[in-house]
GROMACS .gro file of C-alpha atoms in nm:
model
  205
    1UNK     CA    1  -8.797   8.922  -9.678
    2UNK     CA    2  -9.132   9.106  -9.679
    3UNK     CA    3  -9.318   8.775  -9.716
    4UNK     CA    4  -9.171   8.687  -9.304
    5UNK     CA    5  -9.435   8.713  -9.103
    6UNK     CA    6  -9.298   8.804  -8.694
    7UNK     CA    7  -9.493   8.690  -8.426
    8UNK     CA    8  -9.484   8.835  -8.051
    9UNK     CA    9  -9.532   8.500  -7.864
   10UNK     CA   10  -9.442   8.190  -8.021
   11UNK     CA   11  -9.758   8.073  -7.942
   12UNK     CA   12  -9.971   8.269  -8.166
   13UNK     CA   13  -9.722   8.108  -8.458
   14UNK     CA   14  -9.904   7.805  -8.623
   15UNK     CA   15  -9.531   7.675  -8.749
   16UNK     CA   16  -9.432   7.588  -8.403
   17UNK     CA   17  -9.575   7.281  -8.266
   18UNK     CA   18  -9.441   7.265  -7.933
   19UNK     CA   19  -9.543   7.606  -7.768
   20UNK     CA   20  -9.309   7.797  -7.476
   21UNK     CA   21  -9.626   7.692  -7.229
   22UNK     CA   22  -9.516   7.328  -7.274
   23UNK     CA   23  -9.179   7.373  -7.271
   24UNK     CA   24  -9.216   7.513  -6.929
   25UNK     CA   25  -9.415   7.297  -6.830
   26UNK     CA   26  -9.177   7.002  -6.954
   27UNK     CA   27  -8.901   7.174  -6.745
   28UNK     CA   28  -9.116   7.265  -6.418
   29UNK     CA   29  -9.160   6.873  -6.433
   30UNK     CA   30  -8.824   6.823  -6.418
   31UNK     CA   31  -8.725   7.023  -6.123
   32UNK     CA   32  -9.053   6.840  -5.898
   33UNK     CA   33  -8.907   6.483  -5.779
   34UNK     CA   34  -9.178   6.261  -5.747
   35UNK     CA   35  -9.228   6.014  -5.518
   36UNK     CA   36  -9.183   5.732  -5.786
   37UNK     CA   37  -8.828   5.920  -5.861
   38UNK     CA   38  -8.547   5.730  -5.721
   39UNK     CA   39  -8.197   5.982  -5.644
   40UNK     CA   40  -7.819   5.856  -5.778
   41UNK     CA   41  -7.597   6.074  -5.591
   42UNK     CA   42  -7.247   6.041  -5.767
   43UNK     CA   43  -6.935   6.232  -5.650
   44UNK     CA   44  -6.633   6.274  -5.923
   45UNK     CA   45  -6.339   6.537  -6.004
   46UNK     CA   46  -6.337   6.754  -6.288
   47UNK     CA   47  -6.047   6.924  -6.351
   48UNK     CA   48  -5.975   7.114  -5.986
   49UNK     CA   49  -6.331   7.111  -5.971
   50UNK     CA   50  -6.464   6.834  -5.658
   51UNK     CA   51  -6.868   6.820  -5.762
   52UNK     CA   52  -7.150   6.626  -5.627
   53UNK     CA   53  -7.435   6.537  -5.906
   54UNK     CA   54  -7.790   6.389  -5.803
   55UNK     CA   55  -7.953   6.188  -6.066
   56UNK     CA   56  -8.285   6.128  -6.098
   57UNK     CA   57  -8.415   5.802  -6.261
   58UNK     CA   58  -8.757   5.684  -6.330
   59UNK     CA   59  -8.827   5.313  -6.411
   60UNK     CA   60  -9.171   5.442  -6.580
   61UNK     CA   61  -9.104   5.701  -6.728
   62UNK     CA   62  -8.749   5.535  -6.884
   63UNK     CA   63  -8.570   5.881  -6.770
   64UNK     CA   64  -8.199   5.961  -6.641
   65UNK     CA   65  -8.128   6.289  -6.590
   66UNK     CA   66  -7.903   6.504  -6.379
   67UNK     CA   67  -8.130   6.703  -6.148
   68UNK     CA   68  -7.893   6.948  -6.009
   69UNK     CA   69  -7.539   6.918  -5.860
   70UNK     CA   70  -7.347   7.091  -5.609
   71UNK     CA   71  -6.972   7.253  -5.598
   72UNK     CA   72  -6.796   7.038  -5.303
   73UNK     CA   73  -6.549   7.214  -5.099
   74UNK     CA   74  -6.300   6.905  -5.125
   75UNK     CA   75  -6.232   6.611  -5.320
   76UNK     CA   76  -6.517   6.306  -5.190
   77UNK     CA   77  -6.395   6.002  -5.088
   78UNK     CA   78  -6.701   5.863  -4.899
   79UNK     CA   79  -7.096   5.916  -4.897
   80UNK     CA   80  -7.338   5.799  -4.682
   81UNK     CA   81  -7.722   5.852  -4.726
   82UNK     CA   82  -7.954   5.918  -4.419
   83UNK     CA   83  -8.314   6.062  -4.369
   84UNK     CA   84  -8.213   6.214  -4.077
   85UNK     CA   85  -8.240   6.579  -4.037
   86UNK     CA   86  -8.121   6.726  -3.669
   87UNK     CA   87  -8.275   7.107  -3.802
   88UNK     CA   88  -8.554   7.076  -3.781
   89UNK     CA   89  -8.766   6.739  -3.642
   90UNK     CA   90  -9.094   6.875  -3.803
   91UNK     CA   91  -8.914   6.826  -4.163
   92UNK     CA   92  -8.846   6.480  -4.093
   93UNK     CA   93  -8.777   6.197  -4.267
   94UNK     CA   94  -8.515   6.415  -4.396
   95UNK     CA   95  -8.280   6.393  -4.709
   96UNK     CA   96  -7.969   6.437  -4.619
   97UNK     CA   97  -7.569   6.314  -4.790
   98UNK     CA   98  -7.252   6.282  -4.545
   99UNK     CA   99  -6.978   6.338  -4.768
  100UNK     CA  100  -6.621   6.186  -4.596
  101UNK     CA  101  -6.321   6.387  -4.821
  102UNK     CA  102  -5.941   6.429  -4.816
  103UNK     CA  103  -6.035   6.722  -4.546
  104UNK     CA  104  -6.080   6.615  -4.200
  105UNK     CA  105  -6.447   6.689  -4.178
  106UNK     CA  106  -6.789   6.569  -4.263
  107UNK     CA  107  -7.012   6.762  -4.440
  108UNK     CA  108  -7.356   6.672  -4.424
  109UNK     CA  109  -7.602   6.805  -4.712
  110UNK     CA  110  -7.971   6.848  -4.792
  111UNK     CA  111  -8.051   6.676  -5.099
  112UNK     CA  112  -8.404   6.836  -5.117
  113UNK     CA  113  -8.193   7.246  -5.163
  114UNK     CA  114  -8.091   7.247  -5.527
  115UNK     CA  115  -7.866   7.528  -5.518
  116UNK     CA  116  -7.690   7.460  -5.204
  117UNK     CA  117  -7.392   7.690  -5.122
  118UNK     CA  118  -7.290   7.531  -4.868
  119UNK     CA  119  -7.323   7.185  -4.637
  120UNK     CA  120  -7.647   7.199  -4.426
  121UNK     CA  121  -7.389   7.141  -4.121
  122UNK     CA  122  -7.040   6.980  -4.043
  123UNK     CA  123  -6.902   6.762  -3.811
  124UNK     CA  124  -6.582   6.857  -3.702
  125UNK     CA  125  -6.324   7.133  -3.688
  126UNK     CA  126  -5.987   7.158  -3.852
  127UNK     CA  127  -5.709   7.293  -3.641
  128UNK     CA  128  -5.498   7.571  -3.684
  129UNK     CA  129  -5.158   7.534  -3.502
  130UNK     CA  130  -5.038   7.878  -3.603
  131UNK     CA  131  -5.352   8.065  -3.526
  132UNK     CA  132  -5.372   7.805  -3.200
  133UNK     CA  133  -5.715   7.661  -3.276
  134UNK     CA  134  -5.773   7.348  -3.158
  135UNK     CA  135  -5.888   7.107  -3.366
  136UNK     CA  136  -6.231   6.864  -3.288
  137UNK     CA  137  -6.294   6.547  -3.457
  138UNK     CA  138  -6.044   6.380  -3.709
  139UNK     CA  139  -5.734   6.485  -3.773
  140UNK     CA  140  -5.718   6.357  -4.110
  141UNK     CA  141  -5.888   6.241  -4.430
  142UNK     CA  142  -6.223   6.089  -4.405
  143UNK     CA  143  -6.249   5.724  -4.585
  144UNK     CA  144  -6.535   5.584  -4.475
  145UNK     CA  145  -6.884   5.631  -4.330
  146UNK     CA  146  -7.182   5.470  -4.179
  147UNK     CA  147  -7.512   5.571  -4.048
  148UNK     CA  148  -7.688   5.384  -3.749
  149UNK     CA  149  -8.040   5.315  -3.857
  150UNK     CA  150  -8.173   5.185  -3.525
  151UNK     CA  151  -7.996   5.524  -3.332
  152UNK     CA  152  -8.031   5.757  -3.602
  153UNK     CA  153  -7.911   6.087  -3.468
  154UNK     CA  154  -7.542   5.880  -3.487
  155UNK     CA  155  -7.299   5.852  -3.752
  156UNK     CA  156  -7.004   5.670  -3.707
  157UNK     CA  157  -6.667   5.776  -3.954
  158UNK     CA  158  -6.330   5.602  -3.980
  159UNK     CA  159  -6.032   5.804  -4.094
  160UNK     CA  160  -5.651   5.831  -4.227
  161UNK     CA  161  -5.602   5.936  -3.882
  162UNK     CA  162  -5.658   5.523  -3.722
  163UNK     CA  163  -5.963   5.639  -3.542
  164UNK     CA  164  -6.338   5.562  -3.606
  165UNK     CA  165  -6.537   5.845  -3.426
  166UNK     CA  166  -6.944   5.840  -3.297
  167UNK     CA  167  -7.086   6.208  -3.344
  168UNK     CA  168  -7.412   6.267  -3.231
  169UNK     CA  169  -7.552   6.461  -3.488
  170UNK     CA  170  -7.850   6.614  -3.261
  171UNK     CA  171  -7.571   6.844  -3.120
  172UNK     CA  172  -7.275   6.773  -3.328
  173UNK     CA  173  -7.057   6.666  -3.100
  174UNK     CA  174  -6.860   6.354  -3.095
  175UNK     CA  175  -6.988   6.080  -2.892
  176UNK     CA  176  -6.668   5.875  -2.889
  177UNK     CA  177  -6.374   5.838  -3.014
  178UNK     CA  178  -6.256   5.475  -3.107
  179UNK     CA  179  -5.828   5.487  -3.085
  180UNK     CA  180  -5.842   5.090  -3.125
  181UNK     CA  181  -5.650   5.049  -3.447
  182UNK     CA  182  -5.290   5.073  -3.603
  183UNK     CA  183  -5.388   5.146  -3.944
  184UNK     CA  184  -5.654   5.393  -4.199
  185UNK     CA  185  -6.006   5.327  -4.095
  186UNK     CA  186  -6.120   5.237  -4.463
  187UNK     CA  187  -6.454   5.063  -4.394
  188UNK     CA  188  -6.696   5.035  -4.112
  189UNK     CA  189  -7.066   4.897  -4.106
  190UNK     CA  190  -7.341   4.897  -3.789
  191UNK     CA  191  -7.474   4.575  -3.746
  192UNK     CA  192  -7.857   4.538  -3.910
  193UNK     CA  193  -8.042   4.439  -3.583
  194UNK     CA  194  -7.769   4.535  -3.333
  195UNK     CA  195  -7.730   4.871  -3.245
  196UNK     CA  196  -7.426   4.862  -3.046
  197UNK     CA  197  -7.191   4.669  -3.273
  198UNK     CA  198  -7.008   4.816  -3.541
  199UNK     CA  199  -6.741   4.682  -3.770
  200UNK     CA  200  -6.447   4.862  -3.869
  201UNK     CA  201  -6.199   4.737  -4.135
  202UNK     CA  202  -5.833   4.879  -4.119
  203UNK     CA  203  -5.509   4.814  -4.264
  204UNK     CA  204  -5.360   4.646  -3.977
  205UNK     CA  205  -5.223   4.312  -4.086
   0.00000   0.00000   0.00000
């Protein structure tokens, strides 16, 4: 055992051939998306556990790797992706998740924090009938969502609750409030050129 010889930093020993300063390197890499980086966003239940996981993959580079993920509040059901951040319009194009769940609220969240505690901002309130709070938005789960590209600061959801609902997201408030159907909202989709039209898909026979 008196033949071991101890070194202070690993990278004075001449053994090791890939030194701590590259391994940090290696891992301060990692944390930096680029702007060849593309994002996977993937929602999934573990356990009791609702979590949200970015991905990043590079076509280059051949990598796949979970970047960071988030603890979600309630089991996802929906996600729509939008650049549009309502904080801040200095920081925009934004990068920013609406996550529809089994509560009846949206959660919107910034891609860019990677230890996010909590959504950016919500759309919605529940209600309390006990503690006689009103409720604003849906009154049930959240199936589907879609994001107007040529209006951006709108986001339309449809819901368990037979309503699709506008919010404008500049001062998160609901726009309108679409009572049209007889059945769960489960898909809806803005038209590519046409601003105005959106189509909703419901169980009504």
């Amino acid at each position: 055992m008196s033949n071991i010889a101890v070194f202070a930093n690993n990278d004075d020993d001449p053994h090791l051939t890939v030194k701590d300063a590259d391994n940090k390197d290696s891992d301060d890499e990692d944390e930096v998306i680029m702007s060849s980086d593309n994002l996977v966003a993937v929602g999934h239940v573990d356990g009791d556990a609702a979590i949200l996981e970015i991905y990043v993959y590079n076509a280059d580079e051949t990598s796949f790797y979970v970047h960071h993920d988030i603890l979600l509040p309630a089991i996802p059901l929906c996600m729509e992706w939008m650049n549009y951040d309502p904080g801040d319009e200095y920081l925009r194009p934004g990068n920013m998740l609406a996550i529809g769940s089994m509560a009846p609220v949206v959660d919107v969240w910034d891609l860019d924090i990677a230890d996010s505690l909590e959504p950016a901002f919500s759309l919605g309130k529940k209600g309390s009938k006990k503690k006689k709070i009103a409720g604003v938005g849906h009154k049930d789960a959240v199936l589907s969502l879609a994001w107007n590209t040529h209006a951006e600061h709108v986001l339309a959801s449809g819901s368990v609750d037979q309503t699709v609902i506008l919010w404008d997201m500049e001062h998160g408030t609901v726009a309108q409030h679409l009572k049209y159907f007889k059945e769960k909202v489960q898909s809806i989709k803005w038209h590519p050129k046409e601003a105005h039209t959106l189509l909703a898909g419901a169980c009504d026979k």
